[in-house]
Coordinates of C-alpha atoms and ligand atoms in Angstrom, one line a residue:
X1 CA 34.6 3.5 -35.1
X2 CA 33.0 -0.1 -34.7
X3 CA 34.0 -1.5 -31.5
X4 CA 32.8 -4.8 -29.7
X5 CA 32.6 -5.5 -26.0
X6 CA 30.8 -8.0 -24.1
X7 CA 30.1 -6.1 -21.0
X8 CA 29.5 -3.0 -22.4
X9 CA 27.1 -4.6 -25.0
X10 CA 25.1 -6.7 -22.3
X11 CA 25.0 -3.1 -20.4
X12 CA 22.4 -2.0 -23.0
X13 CA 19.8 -4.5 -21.9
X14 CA 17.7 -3.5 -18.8
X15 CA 15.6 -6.9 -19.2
X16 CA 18.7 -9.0 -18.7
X17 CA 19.2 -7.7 -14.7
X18 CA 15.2 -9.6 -14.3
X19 CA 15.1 -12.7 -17.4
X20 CA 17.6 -14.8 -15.3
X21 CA 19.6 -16.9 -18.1
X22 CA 18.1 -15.7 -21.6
X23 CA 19.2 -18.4 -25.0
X24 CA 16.2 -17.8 -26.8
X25 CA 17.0 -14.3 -28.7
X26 CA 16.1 -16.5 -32.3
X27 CA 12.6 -16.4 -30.9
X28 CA 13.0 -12.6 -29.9
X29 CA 16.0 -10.6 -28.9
X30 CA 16.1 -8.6 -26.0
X31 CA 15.7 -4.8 -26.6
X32 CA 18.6 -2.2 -25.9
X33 CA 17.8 0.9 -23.9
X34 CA 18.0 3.5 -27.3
X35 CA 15.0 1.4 -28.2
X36 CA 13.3 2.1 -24.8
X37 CA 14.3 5.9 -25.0
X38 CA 13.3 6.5 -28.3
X39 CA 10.0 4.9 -28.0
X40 CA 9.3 6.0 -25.1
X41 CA 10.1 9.9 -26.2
X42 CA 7.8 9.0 -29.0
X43 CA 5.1 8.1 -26.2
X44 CA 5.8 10.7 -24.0
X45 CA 6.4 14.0 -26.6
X46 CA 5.3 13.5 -30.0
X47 CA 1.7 14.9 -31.2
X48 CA 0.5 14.4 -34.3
X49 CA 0.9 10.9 -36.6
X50 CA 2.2 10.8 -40.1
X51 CA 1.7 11.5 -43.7
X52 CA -1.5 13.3 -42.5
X53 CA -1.6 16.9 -40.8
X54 CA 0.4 19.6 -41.7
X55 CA 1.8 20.9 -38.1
X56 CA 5.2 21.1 -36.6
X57 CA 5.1 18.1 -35.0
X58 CA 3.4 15.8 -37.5
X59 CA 5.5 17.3 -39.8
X60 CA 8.5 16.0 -37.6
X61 CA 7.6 12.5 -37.6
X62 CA 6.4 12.2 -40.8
X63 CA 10.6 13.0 -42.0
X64 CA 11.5 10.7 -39.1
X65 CA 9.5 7.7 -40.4
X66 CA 10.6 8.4 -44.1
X67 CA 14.1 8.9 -43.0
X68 CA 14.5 6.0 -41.1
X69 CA 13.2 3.8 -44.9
X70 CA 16.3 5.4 -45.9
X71 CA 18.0 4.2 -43.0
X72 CA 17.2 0.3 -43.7
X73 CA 17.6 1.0 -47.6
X74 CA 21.4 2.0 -46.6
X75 CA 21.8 -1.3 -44.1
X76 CA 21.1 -3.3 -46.5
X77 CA 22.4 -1.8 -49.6
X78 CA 19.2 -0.9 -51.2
X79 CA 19.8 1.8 -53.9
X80 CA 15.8 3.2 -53.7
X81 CA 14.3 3.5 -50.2
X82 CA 10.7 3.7 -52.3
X83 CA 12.2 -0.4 -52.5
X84 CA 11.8 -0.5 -48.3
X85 CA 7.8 -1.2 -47.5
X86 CA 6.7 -1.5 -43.9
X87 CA 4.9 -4.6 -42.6
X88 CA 3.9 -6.0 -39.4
X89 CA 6.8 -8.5 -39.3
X90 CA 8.5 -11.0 -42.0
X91 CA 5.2 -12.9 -42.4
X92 CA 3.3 -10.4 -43.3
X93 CA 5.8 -9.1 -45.5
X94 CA 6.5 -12.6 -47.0
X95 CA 2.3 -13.1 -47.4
X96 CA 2.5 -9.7 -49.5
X97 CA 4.6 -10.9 -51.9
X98 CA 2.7 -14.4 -51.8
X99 CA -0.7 -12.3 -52.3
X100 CA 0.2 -9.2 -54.8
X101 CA 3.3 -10.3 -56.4
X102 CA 3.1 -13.7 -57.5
X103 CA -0.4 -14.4 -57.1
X104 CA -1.6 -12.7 -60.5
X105 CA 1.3 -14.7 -62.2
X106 CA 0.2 -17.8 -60.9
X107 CA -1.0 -20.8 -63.7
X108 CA -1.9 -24.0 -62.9
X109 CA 1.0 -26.3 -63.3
X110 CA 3.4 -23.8 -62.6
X111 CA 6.1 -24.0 -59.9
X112 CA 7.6 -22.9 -56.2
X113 CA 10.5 -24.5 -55.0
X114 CA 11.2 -24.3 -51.0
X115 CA 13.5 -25.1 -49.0
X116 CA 12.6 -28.0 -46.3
X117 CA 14.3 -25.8 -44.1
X118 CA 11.5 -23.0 -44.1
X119 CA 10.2 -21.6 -41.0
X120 CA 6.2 -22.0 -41.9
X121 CA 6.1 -18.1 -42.5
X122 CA 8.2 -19.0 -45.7
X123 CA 6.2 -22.0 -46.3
X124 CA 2.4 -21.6 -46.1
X125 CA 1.6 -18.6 -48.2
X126 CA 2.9 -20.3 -51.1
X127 CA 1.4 -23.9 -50.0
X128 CA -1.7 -21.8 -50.1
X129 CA -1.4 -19.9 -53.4
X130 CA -0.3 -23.7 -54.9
X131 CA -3.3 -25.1 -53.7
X132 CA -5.7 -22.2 -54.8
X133 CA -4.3 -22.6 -57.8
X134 CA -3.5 -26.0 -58.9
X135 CA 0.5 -25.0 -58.7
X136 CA 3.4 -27.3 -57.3
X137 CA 5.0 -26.7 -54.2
X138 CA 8.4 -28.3 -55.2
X139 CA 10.8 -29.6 -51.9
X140 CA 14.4 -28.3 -52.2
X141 CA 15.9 -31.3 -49.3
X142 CA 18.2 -30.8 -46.7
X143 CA 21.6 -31.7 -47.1
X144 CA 23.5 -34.1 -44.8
X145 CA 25.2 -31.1 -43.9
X146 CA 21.5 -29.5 -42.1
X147 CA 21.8 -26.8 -44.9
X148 CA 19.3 -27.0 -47.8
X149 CA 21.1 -29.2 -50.6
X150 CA 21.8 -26.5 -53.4
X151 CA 23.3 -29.2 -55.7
X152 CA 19.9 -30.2 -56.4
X153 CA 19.1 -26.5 -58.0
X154 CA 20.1 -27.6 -61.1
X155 CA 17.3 -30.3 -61.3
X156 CA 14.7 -28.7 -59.8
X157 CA 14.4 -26.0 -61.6
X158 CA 12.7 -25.4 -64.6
X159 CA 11.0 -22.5 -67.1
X160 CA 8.3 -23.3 -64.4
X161 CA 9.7 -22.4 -61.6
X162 CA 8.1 -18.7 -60.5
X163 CA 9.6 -18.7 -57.3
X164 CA 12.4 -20.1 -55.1
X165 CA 11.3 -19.5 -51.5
X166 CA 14.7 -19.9 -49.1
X167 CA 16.0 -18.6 -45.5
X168 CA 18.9 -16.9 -45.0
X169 CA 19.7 -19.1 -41.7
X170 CA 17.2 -21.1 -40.5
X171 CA 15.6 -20.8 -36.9
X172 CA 16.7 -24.5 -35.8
X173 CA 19.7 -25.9 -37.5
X174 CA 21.2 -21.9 -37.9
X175 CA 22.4 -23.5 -41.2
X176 CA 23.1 -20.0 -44.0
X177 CA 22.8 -21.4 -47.2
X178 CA 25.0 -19.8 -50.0
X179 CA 22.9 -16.8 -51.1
X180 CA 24.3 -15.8 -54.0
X181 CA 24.6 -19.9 -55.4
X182 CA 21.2 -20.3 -55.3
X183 CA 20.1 -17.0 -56.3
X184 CA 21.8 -17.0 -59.3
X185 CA 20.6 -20.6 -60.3
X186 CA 16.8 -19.2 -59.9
X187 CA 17.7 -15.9 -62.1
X188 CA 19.4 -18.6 -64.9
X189 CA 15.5 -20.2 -65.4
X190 CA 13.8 -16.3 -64.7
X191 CA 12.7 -17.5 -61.6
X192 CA 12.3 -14.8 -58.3
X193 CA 14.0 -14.8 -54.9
X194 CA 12.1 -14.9 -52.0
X195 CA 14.6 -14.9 -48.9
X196 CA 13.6 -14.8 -45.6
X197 CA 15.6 -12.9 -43.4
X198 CA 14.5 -13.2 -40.2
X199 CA 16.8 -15.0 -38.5
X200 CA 19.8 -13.8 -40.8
X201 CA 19.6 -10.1 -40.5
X202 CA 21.0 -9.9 -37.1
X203 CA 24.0 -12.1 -37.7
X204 CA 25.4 -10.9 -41.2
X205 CA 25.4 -7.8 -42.9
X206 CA 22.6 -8.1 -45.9
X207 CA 23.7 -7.0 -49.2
X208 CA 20.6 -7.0 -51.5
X209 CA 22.2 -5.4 -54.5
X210 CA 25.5 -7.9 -54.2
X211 CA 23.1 -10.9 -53.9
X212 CA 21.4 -9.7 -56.3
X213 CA 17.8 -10.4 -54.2
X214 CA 14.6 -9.7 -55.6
X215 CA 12.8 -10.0 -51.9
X216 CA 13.9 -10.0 -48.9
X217 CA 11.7 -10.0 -45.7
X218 CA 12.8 -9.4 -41.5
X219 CA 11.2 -8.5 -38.4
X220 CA 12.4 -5.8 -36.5
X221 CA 11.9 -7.8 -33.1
X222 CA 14.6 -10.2 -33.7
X223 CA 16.6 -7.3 -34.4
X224 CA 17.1 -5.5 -31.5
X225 CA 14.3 -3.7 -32.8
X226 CA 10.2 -2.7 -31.6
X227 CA 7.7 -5.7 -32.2
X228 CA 4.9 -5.5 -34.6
X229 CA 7.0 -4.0 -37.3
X230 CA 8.5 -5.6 -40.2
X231 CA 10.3 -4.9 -43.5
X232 CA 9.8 -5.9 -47.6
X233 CA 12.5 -5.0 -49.6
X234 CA 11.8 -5.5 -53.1
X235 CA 13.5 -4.8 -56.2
X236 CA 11.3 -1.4 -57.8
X237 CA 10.7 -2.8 -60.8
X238 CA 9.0 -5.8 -58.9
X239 CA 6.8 -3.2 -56.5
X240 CA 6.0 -1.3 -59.4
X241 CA 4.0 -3.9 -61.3
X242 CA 2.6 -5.5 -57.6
X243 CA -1.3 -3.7 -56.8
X244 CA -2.4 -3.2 -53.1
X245 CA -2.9 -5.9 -51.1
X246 CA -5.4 -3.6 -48.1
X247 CA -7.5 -0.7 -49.4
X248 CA -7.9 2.0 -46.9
X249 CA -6.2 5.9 -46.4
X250 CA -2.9 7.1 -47.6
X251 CA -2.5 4.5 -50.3
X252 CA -4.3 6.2 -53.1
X253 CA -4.5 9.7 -54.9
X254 CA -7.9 9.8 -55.4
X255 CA -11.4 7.8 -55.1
X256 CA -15.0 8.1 -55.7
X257 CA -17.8 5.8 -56.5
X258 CA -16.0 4.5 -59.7
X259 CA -13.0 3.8 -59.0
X260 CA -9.7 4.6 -57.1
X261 CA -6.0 5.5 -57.9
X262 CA -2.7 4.1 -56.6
X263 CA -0.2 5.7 -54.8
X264 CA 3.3 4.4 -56.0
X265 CA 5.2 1.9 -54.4
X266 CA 6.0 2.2 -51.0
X267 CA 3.0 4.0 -49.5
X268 CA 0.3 1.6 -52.1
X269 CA 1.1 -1.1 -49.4
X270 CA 1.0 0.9 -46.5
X271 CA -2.8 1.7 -45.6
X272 CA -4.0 2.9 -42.7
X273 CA -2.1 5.0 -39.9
X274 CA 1.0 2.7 -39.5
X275 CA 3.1 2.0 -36.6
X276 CA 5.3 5.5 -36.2
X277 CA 6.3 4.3 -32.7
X278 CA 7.9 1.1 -34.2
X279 CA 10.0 3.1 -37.0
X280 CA 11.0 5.3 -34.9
X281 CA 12.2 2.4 -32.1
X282 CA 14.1 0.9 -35.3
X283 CA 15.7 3.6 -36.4
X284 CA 17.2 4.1 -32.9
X285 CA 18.5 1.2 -33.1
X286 CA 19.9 1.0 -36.4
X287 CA 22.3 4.4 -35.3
X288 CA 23.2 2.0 -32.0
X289 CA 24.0 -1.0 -34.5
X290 CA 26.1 1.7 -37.0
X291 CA 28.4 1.6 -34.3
X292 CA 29.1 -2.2 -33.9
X293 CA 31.2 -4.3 -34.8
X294 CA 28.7 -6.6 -36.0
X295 CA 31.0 -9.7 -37.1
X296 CA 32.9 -9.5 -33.5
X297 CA 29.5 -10.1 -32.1
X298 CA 28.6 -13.0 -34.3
X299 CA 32.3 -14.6 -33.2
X300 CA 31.1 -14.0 -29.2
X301 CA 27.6 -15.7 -30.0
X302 CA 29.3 -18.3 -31.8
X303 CA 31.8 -19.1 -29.2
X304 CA 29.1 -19.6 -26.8
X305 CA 27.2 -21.8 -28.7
X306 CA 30.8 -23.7 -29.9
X307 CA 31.5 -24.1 -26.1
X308 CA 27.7 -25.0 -25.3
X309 CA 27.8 -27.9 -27.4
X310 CA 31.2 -29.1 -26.4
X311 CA 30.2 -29.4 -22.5
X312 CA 26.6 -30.7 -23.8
X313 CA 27.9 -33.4 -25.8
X314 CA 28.6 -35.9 -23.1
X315 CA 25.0 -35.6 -21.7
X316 CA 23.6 -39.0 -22.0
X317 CA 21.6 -39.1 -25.0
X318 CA 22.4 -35.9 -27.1
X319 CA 22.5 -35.3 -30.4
X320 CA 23.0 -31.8 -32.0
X321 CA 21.3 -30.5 -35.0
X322 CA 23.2 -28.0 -35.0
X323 CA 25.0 -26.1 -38.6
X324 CA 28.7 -25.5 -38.6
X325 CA 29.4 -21.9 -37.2
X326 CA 25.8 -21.7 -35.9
X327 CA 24.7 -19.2 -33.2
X328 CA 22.0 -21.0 -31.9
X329 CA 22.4 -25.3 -30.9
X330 CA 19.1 -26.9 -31.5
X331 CA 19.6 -30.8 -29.6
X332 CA 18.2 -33.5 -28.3
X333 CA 18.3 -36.2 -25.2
X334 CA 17.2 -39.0 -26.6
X335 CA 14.8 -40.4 -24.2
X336 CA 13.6 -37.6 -22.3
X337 CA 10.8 -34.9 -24.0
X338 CA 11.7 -32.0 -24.8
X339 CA 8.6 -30.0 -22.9
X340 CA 10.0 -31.7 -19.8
X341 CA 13.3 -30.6 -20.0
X342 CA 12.3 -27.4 -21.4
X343 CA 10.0 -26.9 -18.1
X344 CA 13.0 -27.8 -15.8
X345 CA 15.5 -25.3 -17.1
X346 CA 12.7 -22.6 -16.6
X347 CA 12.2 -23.7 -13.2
X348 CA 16.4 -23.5 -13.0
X349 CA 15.6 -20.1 -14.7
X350 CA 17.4 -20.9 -18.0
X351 CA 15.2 -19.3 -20.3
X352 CA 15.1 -21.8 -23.7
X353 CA 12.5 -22.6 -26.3
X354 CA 11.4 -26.7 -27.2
X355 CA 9.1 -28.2 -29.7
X356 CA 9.2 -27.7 -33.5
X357 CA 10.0 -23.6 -33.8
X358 CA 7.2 -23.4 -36.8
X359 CA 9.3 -25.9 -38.6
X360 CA 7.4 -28.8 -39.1
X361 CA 8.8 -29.6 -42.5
X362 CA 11.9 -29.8 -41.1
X363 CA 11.3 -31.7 -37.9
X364 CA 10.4 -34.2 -40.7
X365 CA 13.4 -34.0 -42.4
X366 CA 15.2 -34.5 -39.2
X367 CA 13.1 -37.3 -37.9
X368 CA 12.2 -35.9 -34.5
X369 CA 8.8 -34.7 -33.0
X370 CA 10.6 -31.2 -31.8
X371 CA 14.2 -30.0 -30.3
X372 CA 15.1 -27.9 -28.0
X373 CA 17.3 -25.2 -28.7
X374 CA 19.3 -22.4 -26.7
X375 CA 19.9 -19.4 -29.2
X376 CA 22.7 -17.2 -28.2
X377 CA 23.2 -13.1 -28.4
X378 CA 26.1 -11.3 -28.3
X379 CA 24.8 -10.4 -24.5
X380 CA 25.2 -13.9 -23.2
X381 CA 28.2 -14.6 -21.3
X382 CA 29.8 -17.9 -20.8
X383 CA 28.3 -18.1 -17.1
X384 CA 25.3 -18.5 -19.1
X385 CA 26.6 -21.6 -20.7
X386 CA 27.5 -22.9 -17.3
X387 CA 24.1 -22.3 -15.8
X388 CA 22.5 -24.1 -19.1
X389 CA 24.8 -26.8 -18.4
X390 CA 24.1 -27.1 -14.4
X391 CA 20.3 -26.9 -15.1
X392 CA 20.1 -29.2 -17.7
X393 CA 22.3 -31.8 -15.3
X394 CA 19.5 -31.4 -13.1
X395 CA 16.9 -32.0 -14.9
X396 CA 18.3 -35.1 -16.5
X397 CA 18.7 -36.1 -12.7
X398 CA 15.0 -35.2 -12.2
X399 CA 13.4 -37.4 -15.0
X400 CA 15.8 -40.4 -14.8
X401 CA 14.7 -40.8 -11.3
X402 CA 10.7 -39.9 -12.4
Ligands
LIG501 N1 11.3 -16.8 -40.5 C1 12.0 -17.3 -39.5 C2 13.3 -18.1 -39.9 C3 11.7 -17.1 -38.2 O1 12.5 -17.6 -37.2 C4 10.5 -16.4 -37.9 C5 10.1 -16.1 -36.5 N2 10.2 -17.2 -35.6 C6 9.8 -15.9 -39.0 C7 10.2 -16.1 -40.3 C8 8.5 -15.1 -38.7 O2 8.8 -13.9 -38.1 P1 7.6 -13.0 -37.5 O3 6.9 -14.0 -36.6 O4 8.3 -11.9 -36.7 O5 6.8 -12.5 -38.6

């Protein structure tokens, strides 16, 4: 039975009775207390680590950790959970496909179109493999709408086109660009998929079959989930022909002097002892998440940020660049920086992040030097909104008089 409720959501953060006014869960969310038990029962019980030793307890883990890949295979409707690959985070799983999937394919004069819209962990690996090898980094433009402008598919891509690098929602405007649309444009001139899911994963259920996604890349922090761990899904086909990207144990058969031979995909890109507490922490919260009613939740966040921007609007000076039904408001005051505001409200204790969110492509785009942005969880309440209001009243008081 999925089931939504404010109260009884916020009730599962213990870091919310000490982080005063928290509206920056795009940076990081907050972790829920099955992520604390689990992790710490990991800490506090477990012996052993896994894939290695052949007692109870390693034994144990070592079904846990491949259970809960079939855990995130089923959340996002992944038929294989050999497709599921763990990574740090959605960089590192992003610069593994940069590095063993599309690096090999790479000619000079070939192409990768990205979105302007890309957080720079969707961005520089394939600025980098375009520079190492004399390919173009083609700009897919925002749209006057603050989503990237899919209309111009058509034109930009080409038999060149390897790859179309594009977010899922991005981490300033919260814009969600049609999926599907510009997946199935790439797939008409054989181009791949790269979509970064960072920010989208905790607002929409993912459907990679439906979408049809060859990659797909989050990070469990900004997830509910531990830190330091991260997810590739790829299609197996597209695993199967990508080599190891770290040598070290567990990811081959055998090895001597001559040579060495690969473990398939998922444990080829997995070497050395990985983080057990992490998939564990994850897993724990995916069963807390099965029980949500995950588009209720999205509504709340919504409504918040709907009703942030209404009361914000006749602030002297503000300007939203915020995308229709976004989550998270990223805005302005013209006139006033954004690191002085953004210093007030933490002195107000209204917890907010300023600057240019690893998004310099777009704060081009948008013609600013950086926002500020409150990004809102389904554990923020509507006093929140009112205290972001308050403090940032204040602090326009406090500069205009400075
Ligand atoms: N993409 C987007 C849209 C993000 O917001 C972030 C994190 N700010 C990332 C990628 C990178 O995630 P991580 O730092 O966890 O690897």
């Amino acid at each position: 039975m999925h089931n939504f409720y404010p109260a009884n959501f916020r009730a599962q953060f213990p870091a919310l009775q000490d982080a005063g006014v928290y509206l920056d869960s795009a940076a990081t969310t907050l972790k829920p207390q099955c992520l604390i038990d689990a992790t710490s029962t990991f800490y506090s019980l477990s012996a052993g680590t896994v894939h290695r030793s052949h007692y109870a307890s390693a034994q144990e883990l070592t079904a846990r950790y491949e259970q809960a890949r079939t855990q995130v295979a089923r959340w996002i409707n992944a038929t294989d959970p050999h497709s599921i690959v763990w990574t740090r985070g959605a960089t590192e799983a992003i610069n593994l496909v940069a590095q063993s999937w599309l690096e090999p394919l790479l000619h000079a004069g070939d192409e990768i179109v990205v979105s302007e819209a890309e957080h720079h962990a969707n961005f520089v690996p394939w600025l980098m493999l375009a520079q190492r090898h004399n390919a173009r980094l083609i700009k897919l433009p925002l749209g006057s709408d603050k989503l990237p402008d899919l209309s111009l598919l058509p034109q930009l891509l080409n038999g060149k086109t390897r790859l179309l690098a594009l977010g899922q929602m991005s981490n300033v405007t919260g814009g969600r660009p049609s999926l599907k649309l510009a997946i199935e444009l790439a797939h008409q001139v054989g181009a791949k998929v790269m979509i970064d899911g960072a920010q989208g994963i905790v607002h929409a259920r993912t459907d990679v079959q439906a979408l049809d996604i060859d990659f797909y890349a989050f990070s469990g922090h900004k997830f509910y989930g531990p830190t330091g761990l991260g997810v590739l899904y790829a299609k197996p086909e597209l695993l199967e022909v990508m080599s190891p990207w770290h040598g070290g144990g567990k990811m081959l058969t055998q090895v001597d002097f001559k040579g060495f031979t690969i473990k398939p995909p998922p444990w080829r890109f997995e070497a050395g002892t990985p983080n057990v507490a992490g998939v564990i922490g994850l897993s724990a919260t995916l069963d807390w998440l099965a029980n949500i009613d995950m588009e209720a939740a999205e509504r709340w966040s919504c409504e918040l940020a709907d009703t942030a921007e209404e009361q914000l609007a006749v602030l002297p000076g503000f300007r939203s660049f915020r995308a229709s039904n976004a989550s998270l408001l990223s805005f302005e005051l013209a006139g006033l920086h954004h690191h002085d505001v953004v210093t007030l409200l933490a002195e107000s204790g209204v917890a907010l992040r300023a600057g240019q969110h690893c998004a310099q492509p777009l704060m081009q785009a948008l013609g600013v030097s950086g926002t500020l942005r409150a990004s809102f969880a389904p554990y923020n309440t509507l006093q929140d909104v009112e205290a972001l209001v308050r403090a940032l009243r204040l602090a326009i008081d406090l500069l205009e008089e400075s």
